Amino acid sequence: MSELYQDYKNAVVTGAARGIGKAIALFLAKSGLNVVVSDILIEEAQQVAQEIKAMGVQSIAVKSDVSNIEDAQKLIDVTVETFGSIDYLINNAGVTRDNLAVRMSEKEWDMVIDINLKGTFLCSQAASKAMMKKRFGRIVNIASVSGILGTAGQANYASSKAGVIALTKSFAREMGKRNITVNAIAPGFIITEMTEQLKEEVKAEYIKNIPLNRGGTPEDIAEVVRFLISPSASYITGTVINVSGGLLI
């Protein structure tokens, strides 16, 4: 396990009340970081923050709609006011509103694009301004293999995640001279509360296309996040790491 930076201790994880975001938040806390738990589900976010405090590090929960510019800026401002800096930003907040493209409503399109793509942009923009002052920062965006392959019934989601990948590369080019790395992770089929609700035959259909013959865990994603914010990854930026069990082979 890669050691983390000793002088940089403060992380923000969006969409951290459940699933992959929660796993990332807890994993980073176990690694000794202070974690701001951001989510629209504030009560669940507060519970995660309490779990983190029990590990002996600091944590606060912040209710944030990342698609709102005021909320995104407030999230970063509160982090800096509370902990003195933001060193790591994990853009995980995301939603799905699946439908066939020919039936998809404008509302379904806009909601997914606004939260998944615009939210990633707004939080990254606000965090980058604070990171640039210190000439240090690590941003990790949670994309998806859907943004690479495209997915039937998910034109909005796949488009938003493809946008996140392009956004990652653009930010990486702009931020590199300030010692800020920006990378993305593209998860495949990850077992979470959401995917557990799928019918068994649907899950089996997904898994049969995965060479490792199983779904991933939120901790599989958290491990890669930890690597990307560590000194071991200090020369990696603008990269997309697929964590999909070989789905993209």
mmCIF file of C-alpha atoms in Angstrom:
data_model
loop_
_atom_site.group_PDB
_atom_site.id
_atom_site.type_symbol
_atom_site.label_atom_id
_atom_site.label_comp_id
_atom_site.label_asym_id
_atom_site.label_seq_id
_atom_site.Cartn_x
_atom_site.Cartn_y
_atom_site.Cartn_z
ATOM 1 C CA MET A 1 0.000 0.000 0.000
ATOM 2 C CA SER A 2 1.418 3.345 -1.066
ATOM 3 C CA GLU A 3 2.186 5.851 1.656
ATOM 4 C CA LEU A 4 0.313 9.131 1.502
ATOM 5 C CA TYR A 5 1.809 12.614 1.701
ATOM 6 C CA GLN A 6 2.625 13.546 5.289
ATOM 7 C CA ASP A 7 1.925 17.274 4.882
ATOM 8 C CA TYR A 8 -1.379 16.997 3.024
ATOM 9 C CA LYS A 9 -4.222 15.549 5.039
ATOM 10 C CA ASN A 10 -7.568 16.952 3.877
ATOM 11 C CA ALA A 11 -9.907 15.277 1.419
ATOM 12 C CA VAL A 12 -13.370 15.993 0.032
ATOM 13 C CA VAL A 13 -15.488 13.141 -1.331
ATOM 14 C CA THR A 14 -18.734 14.007 -3.096
ATOM 15 C CA GLY A 15 -21.642 11.596 -3.168
ATOM 16 C CA ALA A 16 -20.149 9.989 -0.086
ATOM 17 C CA ALA A 17 -23.282 8.970 1.812
ATOM 18 C CA ARG A 18 -23.590 5.608 0.100
ATOM 19 C CA GLY A 19 -21.956 3.084 -2.195
ATOM 20 C CA ILE A 20 -18.650 3.819 -3.852
ATOM 21 C CA GLY A 21 -18.395 7.298 -2.345
ATOM 22 C CA LYS A 22 -18.874 6.014 1.173
ATOM 23 C CA ALA A 23 -16.278 3.291 0.628
ATOM 24 C CA ILE A 24 -13.792 5.880 -0.648
ATOM 25 C CA ALA A 25 -14.445 8.200 2.303
ATOM 26 C CA LEU A 26 -13.972 5.418 4.851
ATOM 27 C CA PHE A 27 -10.892 4.081 3.084
ATOM 28 C CA LEU A 28 -9.210 7.484 3.031
ATOM 29 C CA ALA A 29 -10.058 7.995 6.702
ATOM 30 C CA LYS A 30 -8.460 4.633 7.545
ATOM 31 C CA SER A 31 -5.388 5.946 5.728
ATOM 32 C CA GLY A 32 -5.225 8.887 8.142
ATOM 33 C CA LEU A 33 -6.895 11.655 6.145
ATOM 34 C CA ASN A 34 -9.490 14.109 7.392
ATOM 35 C CA VAL A 35 -12.560 13.713 5.198
ATOM 36 C CA VAL A 36 -15.379 16.063 4.236
ATOM 37 C CA VAL A 37 -18.395 13.897 3.460
ATOM 38 C CA SER A 38 -20.456 15.681 0.816
ATOM 39 C CA ASP A 39 -23.886 14.540 -0.264
ATOM 40 C CA ILE A 40 -27.427 15.766 -0.818
ATOM 41 C CA LEU A 41 -28.488 13.045 1.669
ATOM 42 C CA ILE A 42 -27.264 14.920 4.719
ATOM 43 C CA GLU A 43 -28.464 12.549 7.441
ATOM 44 C CA GLU A 44 -26.690 9.592 5.857
ATOM 45 C CA ALA A 45 -23.640 11.768 5.231
ATOM 46 C CA GLN A 46 -23.592 12.703 8.917
ATOM 47 C CA GLN A 47 -23.620 9.011 9.843
ATOM 48 C CA VAL A 48 -20.600 8.415 7.611
ATOM 49 C CA ALA A 49 -18.847 11.396 9.216
ATOM 50 C CA GLN A 50 -19.473 9.880 12.645
ATOM 51 C CA GLU A 51 -17.949 6.576 11.510
ATOM 52 C CA ILE A 52 -14.901 8.477 10.304
ATOM 53 C CA LYS A 53 -14.492 10.392 13.564
ATOM 54 C CA ALA A 54 -14.505 7.062 15.396
ATOM 55 C CA MET A 55 -11.330 6.210 13.464
ATOM 56 C CA GLY A 56 -9.494 9.073 15.145
ATOM 57 C CA VAL A 57 -9.454 11.592 12.303
ATOM 58 C CA GLN A 58 -11.575 14.664 11.664
ATOM 59 C CA SER A 59 -14.698 14.739 9.542
ATOM 60 C CA ILE A 60 -17.678 16.933 8.758
ATOM 61 C CA ALA A 61 -20.732 16.347 6.596
ATOM 62 C CA VAL A 62 -21.770 19.043 4.131
ATOM 63 C CA LYS A 63 -25.063 19.032 2.270
ATOM 64 C CA SER A 64 -24.250 19.881 -1.331
ATOM 65 C CA ASP A 65 -26.021 19.844 -4.659
ATOM 66 C CA VAL A 66 -22.891 19.747 -6.780
ATOM 67 C CA SER A 67 -24.786 20.955 -9.849
ATOM 68 C CA ASN A 68 -25.363 24.280 -8.070
ATOM 69 C CA ILE A 69 -22.424 26.690 -8.315
ATOM 70 C CA GLU A 70 -23.083 28.223 -4.897
ATOM 71 C CA ASP A 71 -23.192 24.801 -3.232
ATOM 72 C CA ALA A 72 -20.018 23.682 -4.996
ATOM 73 C CA GLN A 73 -18.133 26.790 -3.916
ATOM 74 C CA LYS A 74 -19.505 26.564 -0.374
ATOM 75 C CA LEU A 75 -18.303 22.963 -0.127
ATOM 76 C CA ILE A 76 -14.732 23.998 -0.854
ATOM 77 C CA ASP A 77 -14.935 27.148 1.281
ATOM 78 C CA VAL A 78 -16.213 25.203 4.307
ATOM 79 C CA THR A 79 -13.440 22.634 3.840
ATOM 80 C CA VAL A 80 -10.728 25.300 3.810
ATOM 81 C CA GLU A 81 -12.279 27.163 6.754
ATOM 82 C CA THR A 82 -12.542 23.966 8.810
ATOM 83 C CA PHE A 83 -9.297 22.181 7.995
ATOM 84 C CA GLY A 84 -7.104 24.922 6.539
ATOM 85 C CA SER A 85 -6.826 23.464 3.048
ATOM 86 C CA ILE A 86 -8.239 21.090 0.473
ATOM 87 C CA ASP A 87 -5.593 18.686 -0.734
ATOM 88 C CA TYR A 88 -7.651 15.958 -2.404
ATOM 89 C CA LEU A 89 -10.965 16.109 -4.261
ATOM 90 C CA ILE A 90 -12.785 12.945 -5.228
ATOM 91 C CA ASN A 91 -15.647 13.746 -7.606
ATOM 92 C CA ASN A 92 -17.929 10.788 -7.122
ATOM 93 C CA ALA A 93 -21.445 12.294 -6.989
ATOM 94 C CA GLY A 94 -23.612 10.906 -9.755
ATOM 95 C CA VAL A 95 -27.090 9.756 -10.697
ATOM 96 C CA THR A 96 -28.787 7.660 -13.351
ATOM 97 C CA ARG A 97 -32.125 8.219 -15.077
ATOM 98 C CA ASP A 98 -32.202 5.388 -17.586
ATOM 99 C CA ASN A 99 -34.402 5.365 -20.651
ATOM 100 C CA LEU A 100 -34.138 4.595 -24.346
ATOM 101 C CA ALA A 101 -32.766 7.586 -26.206
ATOM 102 C CA VAL A 102 -35.912 8.000 -28.294
ATOM 103 C CA ARG A 103 -38.021 8.123 -25.125
ATOM 104 C CA MET A 104 -35.686 10.080 -22.876
ATOM 105 C CA SER A 105 -37.161 13.298 -21.557
ATOM 106 C CA GLU A 106 -35.295 16.569 -21.469
ATOM 107 C CA LYS A 107 -35.556 16.460 -17.677
ATOM 108 C CA GLU A 108 -33.901 13.011 -17.553
ATOM 109 C CA TRP A 109 -31.119 14.230 -19.825
ATOM 110 C CA ASP A 110 -30.518 17.506 -17.996
ATOM 111 C CA MET A 111 -30.498 16.030 -14.491
ATOM 112 C CA VAL A 112 -27.833 13.441 -15.276
ATOM 113 C CA ILE A 113 -25.632 15.841 -17.236
ATOM 114 C CA ASP A 114 -25.976 18.548 -14.569
ATOM 115 C CA ILE A 115 -24.987 16.355 -11.629
ATOM 116 C CA ASN A 116 -22.473 14.003 -13.229
ATOM 117 C CA LEU A 117 -20.660 16.374 -15.580
ATOM 118 C CA LYS A 118 -21.454 19.931 -14.538
ATOM 119 C CA GLY A 119 -21.076 18.969 -10.870
ATOM 120 C CA THR A 120 -17.637 17.522 -11.509
ATOM 121 C CA PHE A 121 -16.650 20.705 -13.338
ATOM 122 C CA LEU A 122 -17.954 23.081 -10.653
ATOM 123 C CA CYS A 123 -16.301 21.240 -7.760
ATOM 124 C CA SER A 124 -13.033 20.877 -9.670
ATOM 125 C CA GLN A 125 -13.059 24.552 -10.600
ATOM 126 C CA ALA A 126 -13.609 25.673 -7.005
ATOM 127 C CA ALA A 127 -11.073 23.226 -5.578
ATOM 128 C CA SER A 128 -8.428 24.064 -8.176
ATOM 129 C CA LYS A 129 -8.439 27.725 -7.181
ATOM 130 C CA ALA A 130 -7.616 26.739 -3.595
ATOM 131 C CA MET A 131 -5.069 24.114 -4.662
ATOM 132 C CA MET A 132 -3.250 26.515 -6.995
ATOM 133 C CA LYS A 133 -2.402 28.788 -4.080
ATOM 134 C CA LYS A 134 -0.536 25.923 -2.394
ATOM 135 C CA ARG A 135 0.835 24.482 -5.642
ATOM 136 C CA PHE A 136 -0.408 21.057 -4.642
ATOM 137 C CA GLY A 137 -3.545 19.080 -5.288
ATOM 138 C CA ARG A 138 -4.888 15.723 -6.358
ATOM 139 C CA ILE A 139 -8.243 15.390 -8.133
ATOM 140 C CA VAL A 140 -9.786 12.022 -8.951
ATOM 141 C CA ASN A 141 -12.969 11.851 -10.997
ATOM 142 C CA ILE A 142 -15.171 8.775 -10.956
ATOM 143 C CA ALA A 143 -16.161 8.149 -14.564
ATOM 144 C CA SER A 144 -17.487 4.832 -15.922
ATOM 145 C CA VAL A 145 -16.819 2.255 -18.611
ATOM 146 C CA SER A 146 -20.156 3.473 -19.998
ATOM 147 C CA GLY A 147 -18.351 6.665 -20.968
ATOM 148 C CA ILE A 148 -15.990 4.580 -23.105
ATOM 149 C CA LEU A 149 -18.284 1.883 -24.492
ATOM 150 C CA GLY A 150 -21.638 3.630 -24.529
ATOM 151 C CA THR A 151 -24.587 1.837 -22.955
ATOM 152 C CA ALA A 152 -28.034 1.153 -24.365
ATOM 153 C CA GLY A 153 -30.684 2.900 -22.312
ATOM 154 C CA GLN A 154 -28.118 5.269 -20.814
ATOM 155 C CA ALA A 155 -27.423 7.913 -23.449
ATOM 156 C CA ASN A 156 -27.478 10.584 -20.735
ATOM 157 C CA TYR A 157 -25.254 8.678 -18.288
ATOM 158 C CA ALA A 158 -22.755 7.490 -20.912
ATOM 159 C CA SER A 159 -22.517 11.007 -22.350
ATOM 160 C CA SER A 160 -21.959 12.517 -18.913
ATOM 161 C CA LYS A 161 -19.180 10.064 -18.106
ATOM 162 C CA ALA A 162 -17.518 10.525 -21.508
ATOM 163 C CA GLY A 163 -17.611 14.223 -20.695
ATOM 164 C CA VAL A 164 -15.981 13.552 -17.317
ATOM 165 C CA ILE A 165 -13.135 11.751 -19.089
ATOM 166 C CA ALA A 166 -12.564 14.676 -21.464
ATOM 167 C CA LEU A 167 -12.872 17.136 -18.570
ATOM 168 C CA THR A 168 -10.245 15.164 -16.646
ATOM 169 C CA LYS A 169 -7.763 15.472 -19.498
ATOM 170 C CA SER A 170 -8.457 19.176 -19.994
ATOM 171 C CA PHE A 171 -8.001 19.986 -16.302
ATOM 172 C CA ALA A 172 -4.836 17.867 -16.220
ATOM 173 C CA ARG A 173 -3.330 19.932 -19.031
ATOM 174 C CA GLU A 174 -4.218 23.209 -17.332
ATOM 175 C CA MET A 175 -3.236 22.281 -13.777
ATOM 176 C CA GLY A 176 -0.013 20.346 -14.306
ATOM 177 C CA LYS A 177 2.325 23.313 -13.924
ATOM 178 C CA ARG A 178 0.821 23.971 -10.493
ATOM 179 C CA ASN A 179 1.634 20.443 -9.264
ATOM 180 C CA ILE A 180 -2.022 19.405 -9.421
ATOM 181 C CA THR A 181 -2.721 15.992 -10.934
ATOM 182 C CA VAL A 182 -6.146 15.137 -12.328
ATOM 183 C CA ASN A 183 -7.063 11.547 -13.125
ATOM 184 C CA ALA A 184 -10.170 9.463 -13.619
ATOM 185 C CA ILE A 185 -11.302 5.973 -12.716
ATOM 186 C CA ALA A 186 -13.743 4.120 -14.957
ATOM 187 C CA PRO A 187 -15.504 1.471 -12.865
ATOM 188 C CA GLY A 188 -17.260 -1.429 -14.504
ATOM 189 C CA PHE A 189 -19.984 -3.485 -12.825
ATOM 190 C CA ILE A 190 -19.594 -2.708 -9.120
ATOM 191 C CA ILE A 191 -21.730 -4.392 -6.471
ATOM 192 C CA THR A 192 -23.499 -1.645 -4.508
ATOM 193 C CA GLU A 193 -26.922 -1.104 -2.984
ATOM 194 C CA MET A 194 -28.078 0.086 -6.403
ATOM 195 C CA THR A 195 -26.877 -2.942 -8.369
ATOM 196 C CA GLU A 196 -28.063 -5.348 -5.684
ATOM 197 C CA GLN A 197 -31.606 -4.302 -6.570
ATOM 198 C CA LEU A 198 -31.216 -5.656 -10.102
ATOM 199 C CA LYS A 199 -32.834 -8.957 -10.989
ATOM 200 C CA GLU A 200 -30.510 -11.950 -10.758
ATOM 201 C CA GLU A 201 -30.755 -12.632 -14.500
ATOM 202 C CA VAL A 202 -29.745 -9.042 -15.232
ATOM 203 C CA LYS A 203 -26.713 -9.299 -12.930
ATOM 204 C CA ALA A 204 -25.782 -12.623 -14.513
ATOM 205 C CA GLU A 205 -25.914 -11.016 -17.973
ATOM 206 C CA TYR A 206 -23.480 -8.315 -16.872
ATOM 207 C CA ILE A 207 -21.089 -10.739 -15.196
ATOM 208 C CA LYS A 208 -20.891 -13.183 -18.109
ATOM 209 C CA ASN A 209 -19.128 -10.471 -20.126
ATOM 210 C CA ILE A 210 -16.496 -9.879 -17.417
ATOM 211 C CA PRO A 211 -13.316 -11.977 -17.816
ATOM 212 C CA LEU A 212 -12.821 -12.140 -14.032
ATOM 213 C CA ASN A 213 -16.370 -13.522 -13.792
ATOM 214 C CA ARG A 214 -17.518 -11.348 -10.906
ATOM 215 C CA GLY A 215 -18.629 -7.878 -10.040
ATOM 216 C CA GLY A 216 -16.240 -5.480 -8.389
ATOM 217 C CA THR A 217 -16.534 -3.993 -4.904
ATOM 218 C CA PRO A 218 -16.535 -0.349 -3.834
ATOM 219 C CA GLU A 219 -13.251 -1.089 -2.077
ATOM 220 C CA ASP A 220 -11.716 -2.009 -5.450
ATOM 221 C CA ILE A 221 -12.366 1.572 -6.526
ATOM 222 C CA ALA A 222 -11.205 3.045 -3.206
ATOM 223 C CA GLU A 223 -7.849 1.257 -3.527
ATOM 224 C CA VAL A 224 -7.188 2.916 -6.875
ATOM 225 C CA VAL A 225 -8.239 6.323 -5.538
ATOM 226 C CA ARG A 226 -5.722 5.936 -2.741
ATOM 227 C CA PHE A 227 -2.989 5.063 -5.227
ATOM 228 C CA LEU A 228 -3.774 8.045 -7.466
ATOM 229 C CA ILE A 229 -3.495 10.542 -4.601
ATOM 230 C CA SER A 230 -0.287 9.000 -3.262
ATOM 231 C CA PRO A 231 3.327 9.965 -4.039
ATOM 232 C CA SER A 232 3.576 6.741 -6.047
ATOM 233 C CA ALA A 233 1.318 8.361 -8.666
ATOM 234 C CA SER A 234 2.961 11.792 -8.649
ATOM 235 C CA TYR A 235 3.927 11.460 -12.341
ATOM 236 C CA ILE A 236 0.496 10.286 -13.470
ATOM 237 C CA THR A 237 -2.023 12.830 -14.723
ATOM 238 C CA GLY A 238 -4.727 12.958 -17.371
ATOM 239 C CA THR A 239 -5.088 9.176 -17.167
ATOM 240 C CA VAL A 240 -8.194 7.004 -17.059
ATOM 241 C CA ILE A 241 -7.790 3.753 -15.129
ATOM 242 C CA ASN A 242 -10.355 1.102 -15.970
ATOM 243 C CA VAL A 243 -11.397 -0.950 -12.941
ATOM 244 C CA SER A 244 -13.719 -3.361 -14.645
ATOM 245 C CA GLY A 245 -12.489 -6.922 -14.272
ATOM 246 C CA GLY A 246 -11.324 -6.914 -17.882
ATOM 247 C CA LEU A 247 -14.621 -5.762 -19.384
ATOM 248 C CA LEU A 248 -12.830 -3.552 -21.905
ATOM 249 C CA ILE A 249 -10.470 -6.219 -23.233
#
